[in-house]
Short mmCIF file of C-alpha atoms in Angstrom, two decimals:
data_model
loop_
_atom_site.label_atom_id
_atom_site.label_comp_id
_atom_site.label_asym_id
_atom_site.label_seq_id
_atom_site.Cartn_x
_atom_site.Cartn_y
_atom_site.Cartn_z
CA UNK A 1 32.79 61.89 -16.82
CA UNK A 2 33.87 64.08 -13.71
CA UNK A 3 31.55 61.63 -11.47
CA UNK A 4 33.26 58.45 -13.28
CA UNK A 5 36.74 60.13 -12.28
CA UNK A 6 36.14 60.34 -8.80
CA UNK A 7 34.86 56.93 -8.28
CA UNK A 8 37.95 55.77 -10.19
CA UNK A 9 40.09 57.81 -7.64
CA UNK A 10 38.10 56.26 -4.80
CA UNK A 11 39.06 53.14 -6.56
CA UNK A 12 42.87 53.36 -6.78
CA UNK A 13 44.08 52.83 -3.04
CA UNK A 14 41.83 50.00 -2.72
CA UNK A 15 43.50 48.14 -5.85
CA UNK A 16 46.86 49.61 -4.57
CA UNK A 17 46.07 47.57 -1.27
CA UNK A 18 45.27 44.75 -3.29
CA UNK A 19 48.44 44.68 -4.97
CA UNK A 20 50.31 45.36 -1.63
CA UNK A 21 48.47 42.33 -0.30
CA UNK A 22 49.23 39.92 -2.76
CA UNK A 23 52.76 40.99 -3.26
CA UNK A 24 53.18 39.32 0.37
CA UNK A 25 52.00 36.07 -1.02
CA UNK A 26 55.55 35.38 -2.45
CA UNK A 27 57.61 33.44 0.23
CA UNK A 28 59.53 30.77 -1.41
CA UNK A 29 58.97 28.26 1.93
CA UNK A 30 55.50 28.84 2.02
CA UNK A 31 53.48 30.22 -1.29
CA UNK A 32 51.80 28.32 -4.06
CA UNK A 33 52.96 31.14 -6.27
CA UNK A 34 56.61 30.36 -5.87
CA UNK A 35 56.66 26.47 -6.60
CA UNK A 36 59.63 24.58 -5.34
CA UNK A 37 58.85 21.22 -6.65
CA UNK A 38 57.53 19.34 -9.93
CA UNK A 39 54.45 18.55 -8.49
CA UNK A 40 53.70 21.90 -7.26
CA UNK A 41 55.18 23.65 -10.60
CA UNK A 42 52.30 21.33 -12.60
CA UNK A 43 49.58 22.72 -10.20
CA UNK A 44 50.85 26.23 -10.53
CA UNK A 45 50.88 25.96 -14.60
CA UNK A 46 47.36 24.53 -14.33
CA UNK A 47 46.39 27.88 -12.04
CA UNK A 48 48.02 29.90 -14.23
CA UNK A 49 45.98 28.61 -17.47
CA UNK A 50 42.60 28.82 -15.31
CA UNK A 51 43.69 32.66 -14.34
CA UNK A 52 44.51 33.15 -17.96
CA UNK A 53 41.22 32.26 -19.44
CA UNK A 54 39.14 34.09 -16.91
CA UNK A 55 41.18 37.08 -17.34
CA UNK A 56 40.49 36.78 -21.12
CA UNK A 57 37.11 36.26 -20.56
CA UNK A 58 36.86 38.99 -18.49
CA UNK A 59 38.36 41.37 -20.29
CA UNK A 60 36.76 40.40 -23.60
CA UNK A 61 33.16 40.72 -21.96
CA UNK A 62 34.07 44.10 -20.46
CA UNK A 63 35.30 45.66 -23.67
CA UNK A 64 32.38 44.15 -25.37
CA UNK A 65 30.19 45.87 -22.50
CA UNK A 66 32.01 49.04 -22.87
CA UNK A 67 31.61 49.38 -26.33
CA UNK A 68 27.77 48.58 -26.78
CA UNK A 69 26.84 51.08 -23.76
CA UNK A 70 28.86 53.99 -25.92
CA UNK A 71 28.16 52.90 -29.23
CA UNK A 72 24.71 52.17 -28.78
CA UNK A 73 23.87 54.95 -26.14
CA UNK A 74 20.53 56.63 -26.43
CA UNK A 75 21.15 60.01 -27.93
CA UNK A 76 19.22 63.37 -27.44
CA UNK A 77 15.99 63.09 -29.66
CA UNK A 78 16.44 59.70 -30.57
CA UNK A 79 13.00 57.69 -30.10
CA UNK A 80 13.73 54.80 -32.34
CA UNK A 81 13.81 51.31 -31.06
CA UNK A 82 17.36 49.70 -31.58
CA UNK A 83 17.18 46.49 -33.60
CA UNK A 84 16.15 43.59 -31.36
CA UNK A 85 18.82 40.21 -31.70
CA UNK A 86 16.57 37.91 -29.71
CA UNK A 87 16.38 34.61 -31.48
CA UNK A 88 19.62 35.52 -33.91
CA UNK A 89 20.63 31.86 -34.27
CA UNK A 90 24.18 32.97 -35.30
CA UNK A 91 24.76 34.85 -32.11
CA UNK A 92 23.22 31.96 -29.88
CA UNK A 93 25.87 29.48 -31.73
CA UNK A 94 28.69 31.85 -31.10
CA UNK A 95 28.23 32.35 -27.59
CA UNK A 96 27.06 28.88 -26.96
CA UNK A 97 29.95 27.33 -29.08
CA UNK A 98 32.82 29.50 -27.45
CA UNK A 99 32.23 28.40 -23.84
CA UNK A 100 32.58 25.01 -24.86
CA UNK A 101 35.93 25.71 -26.55
CA UNK A 102 37.00 27.17 -23.33
CA UNK A 103 35.87 24.28 -21.24
CA UNK A 104 37.87 21.82 -23.25
CA UNK A 105 40.91 24.00 -23.23
CA UNK A 106 40.79 24.41 -19.54
CA UNK A 107 39.45 20.38 -18.93
CA UNK A 108 42.02 18.51 -20.69
CA UNK A 109 44.90 19.83 -19.12
CA UNK A 110 43.05 19.62 -15.73
CA UNK A 111 41.69 15.92 -16.16
CA UNK A 112 45.16 14.98 -17.33
CA UNK A 113 46.79 16.86 -14.30
CA UNK A 114 44.49 15.58 -11.73
CA UNK A 115 44.95 11.93 -12.84
CA UNK A 116 48.99 12.48 -13.30
CA UNK A 117 49.12 13.55 -9.77
CA UNK A 118 47.07 10.71 -8.04
CA UNK A 119 49.64 7.98 -8.95
CA UNK A 120 50.26 5.57 -6.62
CA UNK A 121 53.79 5.41 -5.08
CA UNK A 122 52.88 3.71 -1.69
CA UNK A 123 54.64 0.43 -3.28
CA UNK A 124 57.33 2.06 -5.13
CA UNK A 125 60.69 0.56 -3.68
CA UNK A 126 62.59 3.64 -4.75
CA UNK A 127 60.25 6.13 -3.08
CA UNK A 128 60.77 7.33 0.65
CA UNK A 129 57.10 6.05 2.56
CA UNK A 130 56.06 8.44 4.95
CA UNK A 131 52.82 7.66 7.13
CA UNK A 132 51.41 11.16 8.33
CA UNK A 133 49.03 11.36 11.59
CA UNK A 134 47.27 14.25 12.14
CA UNK A 135 46.36 15.31 15.89
CA UNK A 136 45.37 18.36 17.52
CA UNK A 137 47.53 19.99 17.00
CA UNK A 138 50.62 18.44 16.10
CA UNK A 139 51.92 16.04 13.45
CA UNK A 140 53.38 12.88 13.64
CA UNK A 141 56.05 11.56 11.14
CA UNK A 142 56.67 7.76 10.72
CA UNK A 143 59.30 6.29 8.38
CA UNK A 144 57.92 2.37 8.23
CA UNK A 145 60.65 1.19 6.02
CA UNK A 146 63.34 2.96 8.30
CA UNK A 147 61.96 2.31 11.64
CA UNK A 148 62.01 5.83 12.38
CA UNK A 149 59.04 8.05 13.77
CA UNK A 150 59.41 11.75 14.81
CA UNK A 151 57.15 14.86 15.19
CA UNK A 152 56.69 18.23 13.89
CA UNK A 153 59.56 18.32 11.63
CA UNK A 154 59.54 16.04 8.32
CA UNK A 155 63.09 15.48 7.11
CA UNK A 156 63.28 14.02 3.70
CA UNK A 157 66.08 13.54 0.97
CA UNK A 158 66.11 15.91 -2.26
CA UNK A 159 66.78 13.15 -4.82
CA UNK A 160 63.73 10.71 -4.47
CA UNK A 161 59.76 10.67 -4.69
CA UNK A 162 58.28 11.35 -1.33
CA UNK A 163 55.37 9.03 -0.56
CA UNK A 164 52.46 9.97 1.94
CA UNK A 165 50.07 8.12 3.51
CA UNK A 166 47.92 10.39 5.53
CA UNK A 167 45.27 10.00 8.46
CA UNK A 168 44.01 11.41 11.48
CA UNK A 169 44.09 10.55 14.89
CA UNK A 170 41.12 12.40 15.86
CA UNK A 171 39.16 15.08 13.93
CA UNK A 172 39.31 16.42 10.43
CA UNK A 173 42.71 18.00 9.45
CA UNK A 174 44.67 18.65 6.18
CA UNK A 175 48.27 18.45 5.22
CA UNK A 176 49.53 20.90 3.17
CA UNK A 177 53.00 22.05 2.07
CA UNK A 178 52.08 24.83 -0.25
CA UNK A 179 55.58 24.99 -1.91
CA UNK A 180 55.68 21.67 -2.37
CA UNK A 181 52.30 20.45 -3.14
CA UNK A 182 48.94 20.72 -2.78
CA UNK A 183 46.60 19.87 0.24
CA UNK A 184 45.43 16.51 1.16
CA UNK A 185 42.58 15.98 3.88
CA UNK A 186 42.83 13.21 6.85
CA UNK A 187 39.51 12.28 7.44
CA UNK A 188 38.01 10.28 10.69
CA UNK A 189 36.82 7.00 10.49
CA UNK A 190 40.10 5.41 9.51
CA UNK A 191 40.67 6.19 5.79
CA UNK A 192 43.93 6.90 4.18
CA UNK A 193 44.40 9.37 1.65
CA UNK A 194 47.49 9.17 -0.60
CA UNK A 195 49.79 11.80 -2.26
CA UNK A 196 53.23 12.02 -3.34
CA UNK A 197 55.70 14.82 -3.86
CA UNK A 198 58.95 15.86 -5.01
CA UNK A 199 61.34 18.74 -3.23
CA UNK A 200 64.76 18.91 -5.16
CA UNK A 201 65.64 22.33 -3.57
CA UNK A 202 67.33 21.82 -0.29
CA UNK A 203 65.85 24.10 2.21
CA UNK A 204 63.08 24.49 5.08
CA UNK A 205 59.62 24.78 3.73
CA UNK A 206 56.61 25.58 5.89
CA UNK A 207 53.78 22.97 6.35
CA UNK A 208 50.29 24.13 7.44
CA UNK A 209 46.97 22.24 8.62
CA UNK A 210 44.26 23.57 5.86
CA UNK A 211 41.17 22.59 7.41
CA UNK A 212 39.52 24.42 10.47
CA UNK A 213 39.82 21.70 13.41
CA UNK A 214 39.81 23.68 16.53
CA UNK A 215 40.80 26.91 18.60
CA UNK A 216 44.53 26.29 17.79
CA UNK A 217 44.09 25.37 14.03
CA UNK A 218 46.32 28.17 12.79
CA UNK A 219 49.06 27.28 15.23
CA UNK A 220 49.21 23.45 13.90
CA UNK A 221 52.16 24.20 11.75
CA UNK A 222 55.33 21.81 10.76
CA UNK A 223 58.39 22.17 9.16
CA UNK A 224 59.66 20.20 6.07
CA UNK A 225 63.47 20.02 5.97
CA UNK A 226 64.90 18.78 2.62
CA UNK A 227 68.50 17.71 2.69
CA UNK A 228 70.72 15.51 0.44
CA UNK A 229 70.57 11.73 0.50
CA UNK A 230 73.99 11.55 2.50
CA UNK A 231 72.60 13.98 5.50
CA UNK A 232 69.50 12.27 5.31
CA UNK A 233 71.07 8.68 5.82
CA UNK A 234 73.15 10.06 8.79
CA UNK A 235 69.74 11.60 10.56
CA UNK A 236 68.00 8.16 10.04
CA UNK A 237 71.32 6.32 12.06
CA UNK A 238 71.13 9.31 14.34
CA UNK A 239 67.48 8.72 15.20
CA UNK A 240 67.88 4.97 16.07
CA UNK A 241 70.97 5.99 18.36
CA UNK A 242 70.54 5.36 22.08
CA UNK A 243 69.83 8.67 23.97
CA UNK A 244 71.33 9.43 27.43
CA UNK A 245 69.12 10.26 30.18
CA UNK A 246 70.19 13.36 32.50
CA UNK A 247 73.40 12.78 34.71
CA UNK A 248 71.59 14.28 37.67
CA UNK A 249 69.60 11.55 38.98
CA UNK A 250 66.83 13.81 40.23
CA UNK A 251 66.55 15.28 36.65
CA UNK A 252 66.29 12.05 35.28
CA UNK A 253 63.61 10.94 37.40
CA UNK A 254 61.65 13.70 36.72
CA UNK A 255 62.31 13.59 33.11
CA UNK A 256 61.26 9.49 33.40
CA UNK A 257 58.03 10.70 35.40
CA UNK A 258 56.70 13.63 33.69
CA UNK A 259 57.57 13.58 30.11
CA UNK A 260 58.86 9.96 29.19
CA UNK A 261 55.17 8.75 30.15
CA UNK A 262 53.93 10.24 26.94
CA UNK A 263 56.68 11.33 24.70
CA UNK A 264 59.51 9.13 23.31
CA UNK A 265 63.40 10.17 23.62
CA UNK A 266 65.23 7.65 21.51
CA UNK A 267 64.35 4.38 22.50
CA UNK A 268 62.74 5.60 25.86
CA UNK A 269 59.41 6.50 26.60
CA UNK A 270 55.93 6.37 25.33
CA UNK A 271 54.69 6.87 21.61
CA UNK A 272 51.48 8.79 22.46
CA UNK A 273 52.49 12.34 21.97
CA UNK A 274 55.49 13.91 19.82
CA UNK A 275 58.74 12.02 19.91
CA UNK A 276 61.11 14.37 21.11
CA UNK A 277 64.43 12.84 19.48
CA UNK A 278 66.66 15.49 18.46
CA UNK A 279 64.17 17.86 19.53
CA UNK A 280 67.40 20.59 20.27
CA UNK A 281 67.87 20.20 16.38
CA UNK A 282 64.79 21.49 15.17
CA UNK A 283 63.21 24.83 13.79
CA UNK A 284 60.60 25.14 15.96
CA UNK A 285 59.46 24.33 19.50
CA UNK A 286 55.56 23.31 19.24
CA UNK A 287 55.70 23.96 15.56
CA UNK A 288 55.44 27.67 16.07
CA UNK A 289 57.80 28.93 18.42
CA UNK A 290 60.90 29.57 16.07
CA UNK A 291 64.32 28.72 17.35
CA UNK A 292 66.74 31.35 16.90
CA UNK A 293 69.63 33.45 18.54
CA UNK A 294 68.46 36.59 17.52
CA UNK A 295 64.65 36.78 18.00
CA UNK A 296 62.69 39.77 16.81
CA UNK A 297 59.07 38.48 16.98
CA UNK A 298 57.58 37.52 20.28
CA UNK A 299 57.43 33.65 18.70
CA UNK A 300 61.00 33.50 18.57
CA UNK A 301 63.62 32.60 20.94
CA UNK A 302 66.71 30.44 21.46
CA UNK A 303 65.76 26.37 22.06
CA UNK A 304 65.59 26.72 25.55
CA UNK A 305 63.90 29.76 25.66
CA UNK A 306 61.04 28.22 23.65
CA UNK A 307 61.01 25.23 25.71
CA UNK A 308 61.08 26.85 28.94
CA UNK A 309 58.15 28.91 27.47
CA UNK A 310 56.23 25.82 26.15
CA UNK A 311 56.64 23.55 29.47
CA UNK A 312 55.27 26.32 31.54
CA UNK A 313 52.36 26.99 30.12
CA UNK A 314 51.29 24.92 27.04
CA UNK A 315 47.76 26.53 27.02
CA UNK A 316 49.39 29.78 26.66
CA UNK A 317 50.98 29.12 23.38
CA UNK A 318 48.54 26.57 21.85
CA UNK A 319 44.76 26.85 23.61
CA UNK A 320 43.19 23.51 23.47
CA UNK A 321 46.37 21.57 23.17
CA UNK A 322 46.19 18.34 24.93
CA UNK A 323 49.73 18.80 26.58
CA UNK A 324 48.72 19.64 30.15
CA UNK A 325 50.34 22.24 32.79
CA UNK A 326 52.70 20.02 34.65
CA UNK A 327 53.08 21.09 38.25
CA UNK A 328 56.80 21.97 38.14
CA UNK A 329 59.18 24.72 39.87
CA UNK A 330 60.86 27.13 38.00
CA UNK A 331 64.16 25.42 38.49
CA UNK A 332 62.66 22.02 37.29
CA UNK A 333 61.62 23.61 34.19
CA UNK A 334 64.96 25.38 33.53
CA UNK A 335 66.90 21.58 34.07
CA UNK A 336 64.30 20.00 31.52
CA UNK A 337 64.68 22.36 29.18
CA UNK A 338 68.50 22.46 29.20
CA UNK A 339 68.34 18.96 28.86
CA UNK A 340 66.03 18.47 25.92
CA UNK A 341 67.70 21.54 24.07
CA UNK A 342 70.95 19.38 24.17
CA UNK A 343 69.36 16.70 22.59
CA UNK A 344 70.72 17.68 19.18
CA UNK A 345 71.59 15.37 16.07
CA UNK A 346 74.36 15.23 13.92
CA UNK A 347 73.94 14.90 10.27
#
């Protein structure tokens, strides 16, 4: 008995560590354990049912095992052979029927949920249509019915179904917003996968790539900003407004030569890489450099500071990114960062 107590004492720190670790899985902007929309809530309900059944089965099996070990343990001097139950039809029927019943209890709601969440809203006129394209290592969001394209930050209204058509421009990725909906793969080869979700609670949610896609897979984040309908309409209008180039002609030429050959700003530039319209209003630069005036961690800073860091050496921020390190002086980096940080959208 003493040895068992020592084993239990050794397991306690491990169990306490697991509880502490799991307690960190509750961020409302990230966790599947704190769903923020009806799709995520339905998936969470299915998860709870599955876990409840598994815990129930494990508890009953362990209880029976402990009872048998104690009740039928060999006692000193007892040389008799226990009653053999092999071939007992009643027991075989019981432990065959019970798993079937459990599978039915689990299978019916699972099938119902899976088919329900596979509804196609790509032709729904009331849904906001979003075309998601995954790249190494950034996300492109196009609103085909609204004539708007952006990157790294998906802005949506809180009163509509969001219909997503997802594809990839290079390798396998997976589009995932843990608090709002389950993930969907973006497969090479040109096929498009669909999903939908709702986000009734305004706020900012973190999106991730859920498929190992290269050295900066873990840095392939994006933000989902949920706003009311009026703000969403103002944002769409602001995205379509023309954007003025820097007044300084030298910086304007530098921007045109070094940035707009790949990126778009308003109606200017190329579409190959992330659209920079309104980048000064976004929550982060490159998806992971968090914009804040009260930096606490090494990936935080003001918009301008983060832009300087990114432009100066993209590979140091996201190893493997296709964004090259451009040969610019410190003054040129400062001027470009200041201009881009000033590209804010009022909505």
